[in-house]
Amino acid sequence: MDYDLLFTPFKIGNMVVKNRLVMAPMGTFTPNSDGTASKDTISYYERRAKGGVGMIIVGAQFLNRELAQGGLSGILEENYVIPPLTELCEAIQRYGAKAVCQISPGTGRNSMPGADGTPPMSASAIPSYLDPNILCRPMTLEDIQEVIDGFERSAMLAKNAGFDAIEIHGHAGYLIDQFMSEVWNKRDDEYGGSPENRARLPKEIIRAIRRAVGPDMPILFRIALDHAFEGGRTIEESMALIKLLEEEGVDALDIDVGAYESIDYIFPPTYLGDACMEYVCEPARKNVSIPIMNAGNHTPETAVNLIKSGIADFVMLGRPLIADPDLPLKLMEGRRKEIRPCIRCNQDCIGRIMTRLTKLSCAVNPVAGFEDRFTLEKTEKPKKVIVIGAGPAGLEAARTAALAGHKVDIYDKEEKVGGQLAVAATPDFKRPLRELVDWYENELDRLKVKVHNGVEIKADDKILEKYDYIIVATGAEPIIPAIPGIDGPNVLNVIEAHRNKELIKGDDVVICGGGLSGCDSALELAAEEGKNVTIVEMMDDVARDDLFINRFSLLRKLEEAGVKIYTGSKVIKIDEKGVEVEKEDGSTWLIPADTVVTSLGMKENREIAEKIMEKYPKKTRVAGDCVEVGRIGTAIRMGFFAGSTIQ
Ligand SMILES: Cc1cc2nc3c(=O)[nH]c(=O)nc-3n(C[C@H](O)[C@H](O)[C@H](O)COP(=O)(O)O)c2cc1C
Ligand code: SF4
C-alpha cells in the first residue's frame, strides 16, 4: 500500500500540520506531585514527536487540583506549571510536530466520591457511575462560572507555555458531556432542557478560551457522536450539537464513540476490531465543514483508507504510538514490516493507570514511560547468548540482547516461534497478536538472530557450555486435573483446540473453565466456527482475570455469539455424551457435547529452568511464564529485562 497520502500537510484554522497523523490524547500518570510536567512526561512525548507524528495532543490537563483527583494528572491552575510545560512544548515542536493541550474540567459523575463520601459534581443529581447509591451534587451557577473562568485561566497558561492549540475534553460522558446529554442533564435552568441550553456550557467554555488565547489559536473539541448505549446520545442528536460548536468558532472536531456505559469504546480492546469508531465520520462530514479527526483501533491501512474516503482529515493514533513511536517514520521510509503492533490489550497502558495507580507503560514496548531509564547501549563486550524458548519472553530477550550487540541463538522445541502468543492468536479478533509474532520474526531476522525450531534443549546438553549467557524462557503448560474422562478421545486442551480446529468434531462444544483463555476460545468457536458453545465455570463469574474494560467487550461479544455460560458449576466427569456438572447445591446434570475443550489454567514449565540454573548459576537467567504464569506483557517485560542487561 502507498502511505504517501498520510504525509500531506493540512490546516486547522491557520495552523499547518505537517501530516495527517495525530497522537490521540492519553494521560500518562507521570506528572510531578505538584501537577507539573515531569522529566518522564517530557521524554515520553519527545520520543513520539521524534517518530514523525504531525501533531501531539497531550493527555488531559485539569483546571485545578481538586478536579484532577489526586494530582496524578497535569494541573493548569497556577503559573509555576508554565516553565516545565514550555520544555514539553518545545521538545515536541523541535521535531516539527504541533503541540496541543487538552484541557478538562474533570470527569463529573465518573469521578471518585471523596473519602468523606462527598458526592461527585455533575449537571444534575444523577447516580454516580462508580457508586450508583450516591447521587451527584448538581452544579450551581457559581460552580459553572468557576469552570468557565478556570478554562480561561488554564488556556492562558497553556498559551504562555507555548502550545499551538487547545482541545476541550468534551467526550466519553465526562463533565461537559453530562451537560450536553439529555440522559444526564435534568436541569430546568438555562443550562438544561432544550438542545441549545444543553450546549450553553461548552459554548461559554469556547468563548472563555477564545478570550484567553485570541482569534488565531485553534480550538479543537473532542466529542462522542454516538454514546453506543441505550438512552445515550445518538448520532442524529449529536449533529445539532456539532453544528452549534462550529458556529461558536471551534476549529476542528475530534470525534469518537462511547461513554462509561460503553467503556470499551473509550479504550477499545481487540474485540472491537479495526477503525471501530470511524462510522461517525460520514454523518459529521455532511453537517460541518471544519476539519475532522478520528481515533480508535486505526492501522496504517485504515488510516490511508479514511483519508482517501474524504470523510476525515486526520487519523488519530493513541496506543499504536505508545507501542511504536516510530510508526510514522517507518511508514515514510517504506518500513511497514518494522512497525511493532499494539495488541489492543489495554494491560500496561490504561490497565496500569486504572488498576495499579501507576504510570503508563506498554505490554509490547517496555520502554514506554521509561524513555530515559531503559536506554539500550551497545555492549563493548559482545557475548554468545542462547535463549531457550521462543514465546513472548524468549523472543523479546533475543531481540534486545541482539540489539545490545550480543550474538544470539534462540531455540524452541516447536516448529514455529511464538509459543503461547502464536497459540492465542488463531481467532480473527486476535489478529494483532499474529502481527506481533510476525514482527518478532522479522526483527530477529533483521538482527541476525539464529532461530532453531524443532529442537528441544535439555540441561545436560553440551551445547550450553559454549554460551556465555543462557536465558531460559520455556513458558507454561496446561493444567490437566484428574477428572474422570479428561483423557477421552473427545477431549482437547485449549492449546490443541486453537492449533487444530479440525479436531473439533460436531456442533456442540463445552468449554471447561471460564478464564480469559476459555472465553476467548469459546468466542472463536462460536463466532468464527459457528459452533454451539457452552462455558462451564466453577467460580461465580467468567473472565475474572481479565481487565474490566476488555471483559466488558468480551462478555458482550459472547452474548452476541450465543455462548451459554454456567457459573458456580463444577465439572465432575466427562464421557462420550458430554460433561457432567455439579452445582453448589449438590445437584448434577449432563451438558451434551460432541467435543470438550479444557481450559483449566496453566502452570509454570519450571523443570528445565531449575536444572539449568542449578548447573550454570552464574550465567543463567529465567524469564516469562516459566517463572510465573502471567500476561503477554509481563512475559515480554521479563524478556526485555533479561535481554537488555547482559553484562
Ligand atoms: C492510557 C490512556 C489514556 C487516555 N487518556 C485520555 C485522555 O486524557 N483524554 C482523552 O480524551 N482520551 C484519552 N484516552 C483515549 C484515547 O485518546 C483514544 O481515544 C483511545 O485510546 C482510542 O484510540 P487508539 O485505539 O488509537 O488508542 C486515553 C487512552 C489510553 C489508552
Ligand atoms: S499496553 Fe497493550 S493496548 Fe496499551 S499500548 Fe501497549 S500493546 Fe497497546
XYZ file of C-alpha atoms and ligand atoms in Angstrom:
686
model
C 0.000 0.000 0.000
C 1.065 3.559 -0.662
C 1.086 5.613 2.540
C 2.077 8.941 0.950
C -1.392 10.398 1.370
C -0.794 10.375 5.119
C 2.204 12.639 4.669
C 0.438 15.615 3.133
C 0.100 18.805 5.189
C -3.324 20.004 6.300
C -4.552 23.131 8.054
C -6.614 23.615 11.190
C -7.529 27.308 11.160
C -4.232 28.918 10.252
C -2.131 26.156 11.815
C -0.408 23.929 9.279
C 0.065 20.359 10.475
C 2.834 18.566 8.585
C 0.960 15.287 8.103
C -2.353 13.570 8.787
C -1.249 11.558 11.807
C -2.214 12.906 15.214
C -1.306 11.392 18.539
C -4.573 10.935 20.476
C -4.632 12.457 23.964
C -3.633 9.921 26.591
C -2.982 10.631 30.231
C 0.347 9.180 31.314
C 0.106 9.490 35.109
C 3.669 10.711 35.115
C 3.412 14.306 36.385
C 5.211 15.555 39.443
C 3.144 15.622 42.611
C 2.527 19.367 42.186
C 0.901 18.725 38.783
C 3.834 19.961 36.713
C 5.153 18.048 33.720
C 7.896 15.672 34.874
C 11.068 14.716 33.025
C 9.410 11.353 32.315
C 6.425 13.082 30.727
C 8.599 15.267 28.550
C 10.839 12.419 27.393
C 7.822 10.258 26.590
C 6.248 12.918 24.357
C 9.571 13.972 22.853
C 10.158 10.375 21.750
C 6.786 10.342 19.955
C 7.478 13.667 18.229
C 10.826 12.314 17.105
C 8.973 9.408 15.472
C 7.390 11.783 12.975
C 3.770 12.264 14.085
C 2.274 15.548 12.830
C 0.532 16.712 15.984
C 0.506 15.569 19.591
C -2.472 16.167 21.832
C -1.074 15.990 25.338
C -3.342 13.941 27.691
C -5.922 15.762 29.804
C -4.657 18.654 31.897
C -7.097 19.592 34.640
C -8.380 23.022 35.673
C -7.351 22.515 39.276
C -6.056 20.002 41.807
C -9.488 19.074 43.122
C -10.754 18.142 39.662
C -7.558 16.225 38.900
C -8.462 13.879 41.798
C -5.213 13.090 43.495
C -2.730 15.035 41.411
C -1.906 12.137 39.116
C -2.611 14.276 36.069
C -1.266 17.622 34.924
C -2.831 20.670 36.536
C -3.183 24.067 34.848
C -4.002 26.272 37.785
C -1.003 28.336 38.756
C 1.874 29.974 36.916
C 4.567 27.636 38.269
C 3.360 24.924 35.847
C 4.321 27.040 32.828
C 8.127 26.506 32.537
C 8.022 22.664 32.551
C 5.195 22.831 30.013
C 7.330 25.075 27.817
C 10.001 22.401 27.947
C 7.351 19.873 26.903
C 6.053 22.046 24.021
C 9.499 22.757 22.676
C 10.579 19.122 22.942
C 7.626 18.345 20.657
C 7.966 21.354 18.346
C 11.675 20.774 17.779
C 10.681 17.854 15.527
C 8.167 19.911 13.566
C 5.131 18.491 15.335
C 2.359 20.688 16.737
C 1.663 20.561 20.459
C -1.963 20.666 21.593
C -3.081 20.987 25.191
C -6.204 19.043 26.100
C -7.982 20.792 28.961
C -10.515 19.035 31.161
C -12.978 20.214 33.799
C -12.957 16.673 35.184
C -14.970 13.548 34.803
C -18.043 14.649 36.787
C -20.236 11.673 37.687
C -17.464 9.278 36.600
C -15.074 10.570 39.249
C -14.445 9.015 42.629
C -16.609 10.180 45.525
C -14.464 11.945 48.153
C -13.013 9.951 51.065
C -15.656 11.514 53.331
C -18.405 10.387 50.929
C -18.666 13.815 49.239
C -20.541 13.136 46.021
C -19.009 13.999 42.645
C -20.476 17.049 40.934
C -22.420 16.822 37.703
C -25.068 18.625 35.681
C -27.800 17.068 37.816
C -28.493 14.806 40.777
C -27.874 11.637 38.787
C -26.293 8.456 40.210
C -22.502 8.437 40.444
C -21.021 5.978 37.951
C -18.742 4.273 40.468
C -21.327 4.039 43.233
C -24.900 4.392 41.947
C -26.129 4.702 45.542
C -24.524 8.136 45.678
C -26.334 10.938 43.886
C -24.152 13.594 42.272
C -24.235 17.160 43.501
C -25.863 19.314 40.805
C -23.563 22.203 39.912
C -24.731 25.650 40.996
C -24.442 28.652 38.710
C -21.343 29.655 40.746
C -19.772 26.230 40.141
C -20.452 26.604 36.428
C -18.918 30.080 36.373
C -15.854 28.707 38.170
C -15.398 26.089 35.440
C -15.721 28.723 32.723
C -13.238 31.028 34.498
C -10.974 28.000 35.041
C -10.896 27.326 31.302
C -9.966 30.936 30.622
C -7.102 30.783 33.131
C -5.884 27.353 32.032
C -5.972 28.261 28.348
C -3.925 31.368 29.100
C -1.325 29.264 30.942
C -1.220 26.792 28.038
C -0.759 29.605 25.543
C 2.049 31.123 27.610
C 3.701 27.730 27.844
C 3.855 27.631 24.061
C 1.138 25.197 22.974
C -0.051 25.578 19.379
C -3.697 24.789 20.064
C -6.191 23.849 22.789
C -8.512 20.846 22.839
C -11.630 20.774 25.016
C -12.169 17.395 26.697
C -15.855 17.034 25.900
C -16.234 13.310 25.147
C -16.795 9.980 26.917
C -19.658 11.093 29.143
C -17.334 13.265 31.216
C -18.480 16.513 32.848
C -19.043 18.626 29.707
C -20.805 15.684 28.051
C -23.015 15.357 31.127
C -24.262 18.854 30.372
C -24.630 18.162 26.651
C -26.633 14.919 27.022
C -30.293 14.554 27.845
C -29.611 11.269 29.648
C -27.610 13.058 32.362
C -28.746 16.693 32.162
C -32.043 17.067 34.027
C -31.677 20.790 34.748
C -34.554 23.200 34.371
C -32.463 26.383 34.232
C -30.710 27.958 31.223
C -28.185 25.026 31.144
C -30.807 22.323 30.657
C -33.966 21.488 28.736
C -33.533 22.377 25.071
C -30.560 21.263 22.941
C -29.462 24.930 22.802
C -29.466 25.143 26.608
C -27.539 21.883 26.919
C -24.925 23.335 24.572
C -24.628 26.509 26.664
C -21.763 25.292 28.878
C -19.499 24.141 26.011
C -20.278 27.347 24.115
C -19.373 29.511 27.114
C -16.171 27.482 27.554
C -15.238 28.070 23.901
C -15.863 31.816 24.347
C -13.742 31.889 27.524
C -10.835 30.123 25.786
C -11.125 32.473 22.834
C -10.892 35.439 25.219
C -7.715 33.963 26.660
C -5.905 32.877 23.505
C -7.031 35.450 20.936
C -8.507 34.916 17.467
C -5.758 32.799 15.875
C -5.009 29.894 18.181
C -7.066 26.870 17.071
C -9.608 25.390 19.461
C -10.411 21.691 18.992
C -13.364 19.915 20.574
C -13.429 16.215 21.460
C -16.920 14.779 21.381
C -18.583 11.347 21.219
C -21.104 11.401 18.400
C -22.674 8.109 19.430
C -22.835 7.065 23.062
C -23.475 3.469 21.969
C -25.709 2.570 24.890
C -29.472 2.560 25.346
C -30.614 6.075 26.266
C -27.321 7.777 25.377
C -26.958 10.422 22.658
C -27.472 9.153 19.130
C -25.613 10.239 16.007
C -28.697 12.160 14.822
C -28.894 14.100 18.106
C -25.174 14.851 18.008
C -25.431 16.547 14.609
C -27.306 19.563 16.028
C -24.633 19.851 18.724
C -21.633 19.849 16.412
C -23.262 22.499 14.238
C -23.625 24.694 17.322
C -19.974 24.075 18.231
C -18.876 25.014 14.728
C -20.967 28.197 14.838
C -19.293 29.096 18.135
C -15.880 29.037 16.466
C -14.456 25.557 17.088
C -11.683 24.988 14.517
C -11.693 21.165 14.380
C -13.708 18.265 15.762
C -12.123 15.196 17.300
C -14.965 12.686 17.064
C -15.407 9.289 18.605
C -17.905 6.991 20.329
C -18.842 5.865 23.814
C -19.278 6.715 27.465
C -18.506 4.727 30.617
C -21.703 2.723 29.957
C -19.956 1.549 26.779
C -16.456 1.813 28.224
C -14.799 -0.432 25.674
C -15.109 2.386 23.127
C -13.059 4.697 25.352
C -10.182 2.186 25.407
C -11.062 -0.136 22.524
C -9.958 -3.735 23.111
C -9.113 -6.086 20.276
C -12.693 -7.442 20.216
C -13.961 -4.179 18.674
C -11.850 -4.625 15.531
C -10.160 -2.078 13.277
C -11.253 1.563 12.926
C -14.076 0.888 15.351
C -15.283 4.496 15.644
C -14.860 5.538 12.032
C -18.572 5.157 11.325
C -19.354 8.530 12.913
C -17.230 10.456 10.387
C -19.543 10.343 7.404
C -22.581 11.906 9.109
C -20.334 14.516 10.728
C -18.787 15.416 7.371
C -22.258 16.100 5.974
C -23.099 18.500 8.777
C -19.974 20.595 9.403
C -17.193 21.968 7.255
C -14.374 22.228 9.829
C -11.603 19.559 9.848
C -12.477 16.180 11.344
C -10.183 13.884 13.316
C -10.964 10.308 14.338
C -9.392 7.758 16.695
C -9.950 4.112 17.609
C -8.046 0.976 16.601
C -6.651 2.512 13.430
C -3.908 0.776 11.479
C -1.719 2.388 8.817
C -4.050 0.836 6.237
C -7.320 2.053 7.791
C -5.626 5.440 8.129
C -4.970 5.670 4.395
C -8.485 4.480 3.604
C -10.032 7.012 5.955
C -8.161 9.947 4.457
C -8.810 8.653 0.946
C -12.542 8.387 1.655
C -12.587 12.113 2.382
C -14.776 11.758 5.478
C -11.992 12.813 7.858
C -8.845 14.903 7.596
C -6.694 13.464 10.382
C -6.254 9.953 11.717
C -5.532 9.742 15.397
C -3.279 7.075 16.812
C -3.158 6.602 20.537
C -1.897 3.219 21.673
C -0.202 2.432 18.342
C 2.217 5.265 19.139
C 2.770 4.000 22.678
C 3.661 0.636 21.151
C 5.850 2.114 18.436
C 6.676 5.832 18.491
C 8.437 5.492 15.135
C 5.319 4.332 13.282
C 5.107 7.500 11.099
C 8.816 7.497 10.214
C 8.769 3.799 9.373
C 5.801 4.324 7.032
C 7.520 7.272 5.412
C 10.646 5.217 4.852
C 8.841 2.178 3.425
C 9.499 0.052 6.524
C 5.914 -1.067 7.265
C 7.011 -4.530 8.410
C 9.172 -2.985 11.126
C 6.240 -1.356 12.935
C 5.651 -3.040 16.286
C 1.864 -3.504 16.560
C -0.221 -2.503 19.546
C -2.059 -5.677 20.547
C -5.052 -3.704 21.948
C -4.687 -5.453 25.300
C -5.007 -2.287 27.455
C -2.966 -4.095 30.099
C 0.047 -1.898 30.580
C -1.231 1.480 29.366
C -4.646 2.252 30.834
C -4.588 -1.001 32.829
C -1.568 0.097 34.867
C -3.117 3.513 35.457
C -6.538 2.276 36.498
C -5.706 -0.868 38.434
C -2.288 -0.044 39.926
C -2.486 3.774 40.045
C 0.929 3.875 38.472
C 2.419 5.375 35.368
C 1.732 4.207 31.862
C 3.925 1.760 30.008
C 3.183 -0.822 27.326
C 2.875 -4.597 27.053
C 4.858 -4.774 23.826
C 7.116 -1.775 24.421
C 8.511 -1.821 27.971
C 10.471 1.357 27.211
C 7.251 3.421 27.027
C 7.177 5.700 30.071
C 10.808 4.766 30.844
C 12.449 6.528 27.894
C 15.360 7.874 29.947
C 15.937 4.816 32.096
C 15.598 1.848 29.758
C 18.055 3.048 27.154
C 19.816 0.276 25.253
C 23.503 0.835 24.895
C 25.693 -1.193 22.531
C 27.902 -3.505 24.524
C 31.656 -3.340 24.290
C 31.891 -6.985 25.337
C 29.638 -8.967 22.956
C 28.664 -12.326 24.420
C 27.399 -15.558 22.946
C 23.831 -15.842 24.206
C 21.402 -18.745 23.971
C 17.697 -18.188 24.526
C 15.660 -21.330 25.216
C 12.011 -20.911 24.292
C 10.637 -18.665 21.554
C 7.483 -17.456 23.283
C 6.984 -13.765 24.083
C 9.664 -13.643 26.808
C 12.242 -15.524 24.739
C 11.581 -13.533 21.574
C 11.915 -10.219 23.398
C 15.024 -11.374 25.268
C 16.639 -12.460 21.989
C 15.679 -9.208 20.260
C 17.007 -6.916 22.970
C 20.178 -8.936 23.510
C 20.877 -8.742 19.772
C 20.102 -5.004 19.735
C 22.643 -4.555 22.503
C 25.228 -6.177 20.244
C 25.330 -9.751 21.555
C 25.446 -12.797 19.305
C 22.181 -14.613 19.887
C 20.781 -18.078 19.138
C 17.190 -18.905 20.031
C 15.849 -22.466 20.321
C 12.309 -23.779 20.530
C 11.015 -27.316 20.539
C 8.037 -26.330 18.374
C 8.293 -25.934 14.619
C 7.201 -22.298 14.790
C 8.104 -19.351 17.000
C 5.568 -17.540 19.186
C 4.780 -20.002 21.998
C 1.502 -19.117 23.728
C 1.401 -15.935 21.679
C 1.007 -17.851 18.440
C -1.488 -20.227 20.028
C -3.727 -17.452 21.337
C -3.531 -15.645 18.005
C -5.714 -18.004 15.964
C -9.062 -16.132 16.230
C -9.678 -13.287 13.776
C -10.246 -10.911 16.682
C -6.685 -11.620 17.860
C -5.056 -10.614 14.562
C -2.794 -8.069 16.332
C -1.159 -10.992 18.166
C -0.365 -12.673 14.848
C 1.127 -9.396 13.678
C 3.266 -9.304 16.794
C 4.642 -12.790 16.120
C 5.354 -11.767 12.504
C 7.038 -8.622 13.784
C 9.326 -10.609 16.089
C 10.224 -12.975 13.259
C 11.088 -10.059 11.032
C 13.096 -8.313 13.759
C 15.086 -11.432 14.663
C 15.856 -11.882 11.005
C 16.954 -8.250 10.654
C 19.108 -8.526 13.758
C 20.666 -11.779 12.543
C 19.479 -13.847 15.472
C 19.741 -17.526 14.570
C 16.384 -19.252 15.090
C 16.466 -23.027 15.686
C 12.969 -24.512 15.583
C 12.031 -28.080 16.401
C 14.987 -28.553 18.785
C 14.485 -29.234 22.474
C 17.346 -28.172 24.728
C 17.958 -30.161 27.925
C 20.006 -29.133 30.942
C 22.749 -31.676 30.214
C 23.102 -30.694 26.541
C 26.782 -29.956 25.881
C 25.773 -27.062 23.665
C 25.043 -24.930 26.754
C 28.716 -24.957 27.727
C 29.749 -22.945 24.710
C 27.489 -19.984 25.529
C 28.472 -17.106 27.806
C 24.900 -16.449 28.851
C 21.695 -18.517 28.992
C 18.177 -17.135 29.072
C 15.545 -19.747 29.839
C 12.013 -18.870 28.784
C 10.289 -22.229 28.496
C 6.799 -20.892 29.214
C 3.879 -22.766 30.724
C 1.762 -25.827 30.074
C -1.936 -26.564 30.606
C -3.123 -27.940 33.938
C -4.998 -31.191 33.405
C -6.742 -32.124 36.672
C -7.738 -35.690 37.480
C -11.324 -35.514 36.226
C -12.737 -38.874 35.090
C -12.815 -38.958 31.280
C -10.477 -35.978 30.773
C -8.211 -38.169 28.650
C -11.100 -39.304 26.445
C -10.957 -39.109 22.646
C -13.470 -36.237 22.523
C -11.412 -34.013 24.884
C -8.813 -31.420 23.842
C -6.980 -28.840 25.866
C -7.362 -25.215 24.859
C -3.983 -25.117 23.122
C -4.832 -28.115 20.948
C -8.234 -26.563 20.235
C -6.633 -23.352 18.964
C -3.992 -25.154 16.966
C -6.008 -27.942 15.365
C -9.533 -26.806 14.751
C -10.162 -29.845 12.574
C -10.076 -31.947 15.752
C -13.214 -30.210 16.989
C -15.933 -32.610 15.901
C -19.670 -31.997 15.831
C -21.651 -28.867 16.598
C -21.869 -28.937 20.371
C -18.746 -27.850 22.245
C -18.393 -27.478 26.004
C -15.504 -25.445 27.357
C -14.478 -26.451 30.862
C -13.063 -23.354 32.540
C -14.227 -19.762 32.022
C -10.968 -17.891 32.482
C -9.864 -15.486 29.775
C -8.440 -18.177 27.522
C -11.547 -20.372 27.852
C -13.759 -17.396 26.998
C -11.593 -16.401 24.015
C -11.701 -19.958 22.751
C -15.499 -20.028 23.206
C -15.841 -16.807 21.240
C -13.643 -18.115 18.459
C -15.566 -21.385 18.172
C -18.994 -19.740 18.342
C -18.436 -16.592 16.288
C -15.934 -17.856 13.749
C -16.620 -21.618 13.513
C -20.389 -21.500 14.034
C -20.335 -23.972 16.939
C -22.931 -24.209 19.666
C -20.736 -23.392 22.680
C -21.267 -23.670 26.433
C -18.791 -22.493 29.085
C -18.754 -24.219 32.473
C -17.043 -22.339 35.301
C -16.682 -23.328 38.938
C -16.363 -19.750 40.252
C -19.237 -17.292 40.311
C -18.132 -15.384 37.210
C -16.191 -15.807 33.983
C -13.078 -13.978 32.742
C -12.435 -12.779 36.292
C -8.739 -12.485 35.472
C -9.397 -10.009 32.660
C -9.121 -6.223 32.810
C -12.671 -4.902 33.352
C -12.616 -2.866 30.124
C -11.722 -5.886 27.972
C -14.068 -8.114 29.927
C -16.949 -5.750 29.207
C -16.307 -6.125 25.484
C -15.746 -9.887 25.695
C -18.990 -10.557 27.582
C -20.939 -8.520 25.051
C -19.378 -10.491 22.193
C -20.031 -13.846 23.913
C -23.674 -12.887 24.306
C -23.931 -11.804 20.668
C -22.380 -15.116 19.611
C -24.962 -17.028 21.685
C -22.432 -18.663 24.033
C -24.155 -20.197 27.072
C -22.403 -19.682 30.406
C -22.891 -21.764 33.551
C -21.091 -20.421 36.602
C -20.909 -21.988 40.077
C -20.740 -25.311 38.234
C -18.043 -27.916 38.731
C -17.048 -30.446 36.084
C -17.127 -33.887 37.729
C -16.995 -36.233 34.751
C -16.558 -36.243 31.006
C -17.718 -39.046 28.713
C -18.731 -39.553 25.097
C -22.152 -37.981 25.809
C -20.770 -34.762 27.244
C -19.847 -33.115 30.543
C -21.368 -33.932 33.890
C -21.607 -30.885 36.084
C -22.308 -30.371 39.771
C -23.984 -27.259 41.147
C -23.233 -25.796 44.571
C -26.400 -27.428 45.969
C -25.029 -30.846 45.008
C -27.387 -31.419 42.067
C -25.803 -32.818 38.898
C -26.716 -32.759 35.233
C -25.249 -33.558 31.840
C -24.397 -30.947 29.229
C -24.330 -32.773 25.900
C -21.130 -32.257 23.883
C -19.532 -33.634 20.765
C -16.202 -32.091 21.738
C -14.981 -30.941 25.147
C -12.247 -28.317 25.491
C -10.451 -27.965 28.810
C -9.113 -24.587 29.834
C -8.367 -25.122 33.495
C -5.346 -22.914 33.909
C -1.650 -23.064 33.132
C 1.333 -23.996 35.254
C 4.946 -22.900 35.007
C 7.193 -25.140 32.939
C 9.994 -24.887 35.514
C 11.774 -28.179 35.288
C 14.388 -27.328 32.645
C 14.846 -23.821 34.034
C 15.619 -25.137 37.506
C 18.067 -27.735 36.231
C 19.924 -25.255 34.020
C 20.006 -22.703 36.812
C 21.496 -25.328 39.119
C 24.147 -26.305 36.577
C 25.076 -22.829 35.353
C 24.081 -20.466 38.197
C 26.429 -17.649 37.170
C 25.330 -17.366 33.578
C 21.618 -18.204 33.642
C 18.546 -16.012 33.845
C 14.931 -17.145 33.680
C 12.113 -15.112 32.206
C 8.423 -15.280 31.352
C 5.769 -17.828 32.209
C 8.282 -20.397 33.427
C 8.942 -18.003 36.338
C 5.306 -17.142 36.943
C 2.329 -17.589 34.660
C 1.211 -14.130 33.636
C 0.073 -11.998 30.762
C 1.841 -11.430 27.465
C 3.036 -8.025 28.635
C 4.541 -9.481 31.805
C 6.437 -12.089 29.795
C 7.701 -9.527 27.282
C 8.797 -7.258 30.109
C 10.746 -10.038 31.790
C 12.299 -10.904 28.451
C 13.252 -7.284 27.915
C 14.803 -7.059 31.371
C 16.779 -10.260 30.778
C 17.962 -9.404 27.270
C 18.797 -5.769 27.917
C 21.002 -6.217 30.990
C 23.584 -8.808 29.973
C 26.910 -7.593 31.347
C -3.679 5.240 28.655
C -4.767 6.011 28.001
C -5.078 7.271 28.489
C -6.068 8.027 27.858
N -6.298 9.303 28.300
C -7.129 10.104 27.586
C -7.207 11.488 27.901
O -6.514 12.011 28.782
N -8.072 12.230 27.168
C -8.839 11.717 26.155
O -9.592 12.458 25.527
N -8.756 10.415 25.822
C -7.898 9.600 26.487
N -7.733 8.294 26.092
C -8.438 7.771 24.880
C -7.527 7.914 23.633
O -7.363 9.262 23.307
C -8.098 7.203 22.396
O -9.355 7.723 22.089
C -8.208 5.698 22.568
O -7.030 5.169 23.103
C -8.510 5.018 21.219
O -7.511 5.284 20.266
P -6.358 4.194 19.892
O -7.069 2.938 19.503
O -5.617 4.816 18.759
O -5.552 4.008 21.110
C -6.774 7.500 26.738
C -6.464 6.220 26.277
C -5.468 5.476 26.888
C -5.130 4.118 26.339
S -0.329 -1.930 26.663
Fe -1.389 -3.115 25.070
S -3.036 -1.758 24.404
Fe -1.661 -0.500 25.569
S -0.360 0.400 24.007
Fe 0.694 -1.414 24.722
S 0.055 -3.072 23.370
Fe -1.339 -1.368 23.050
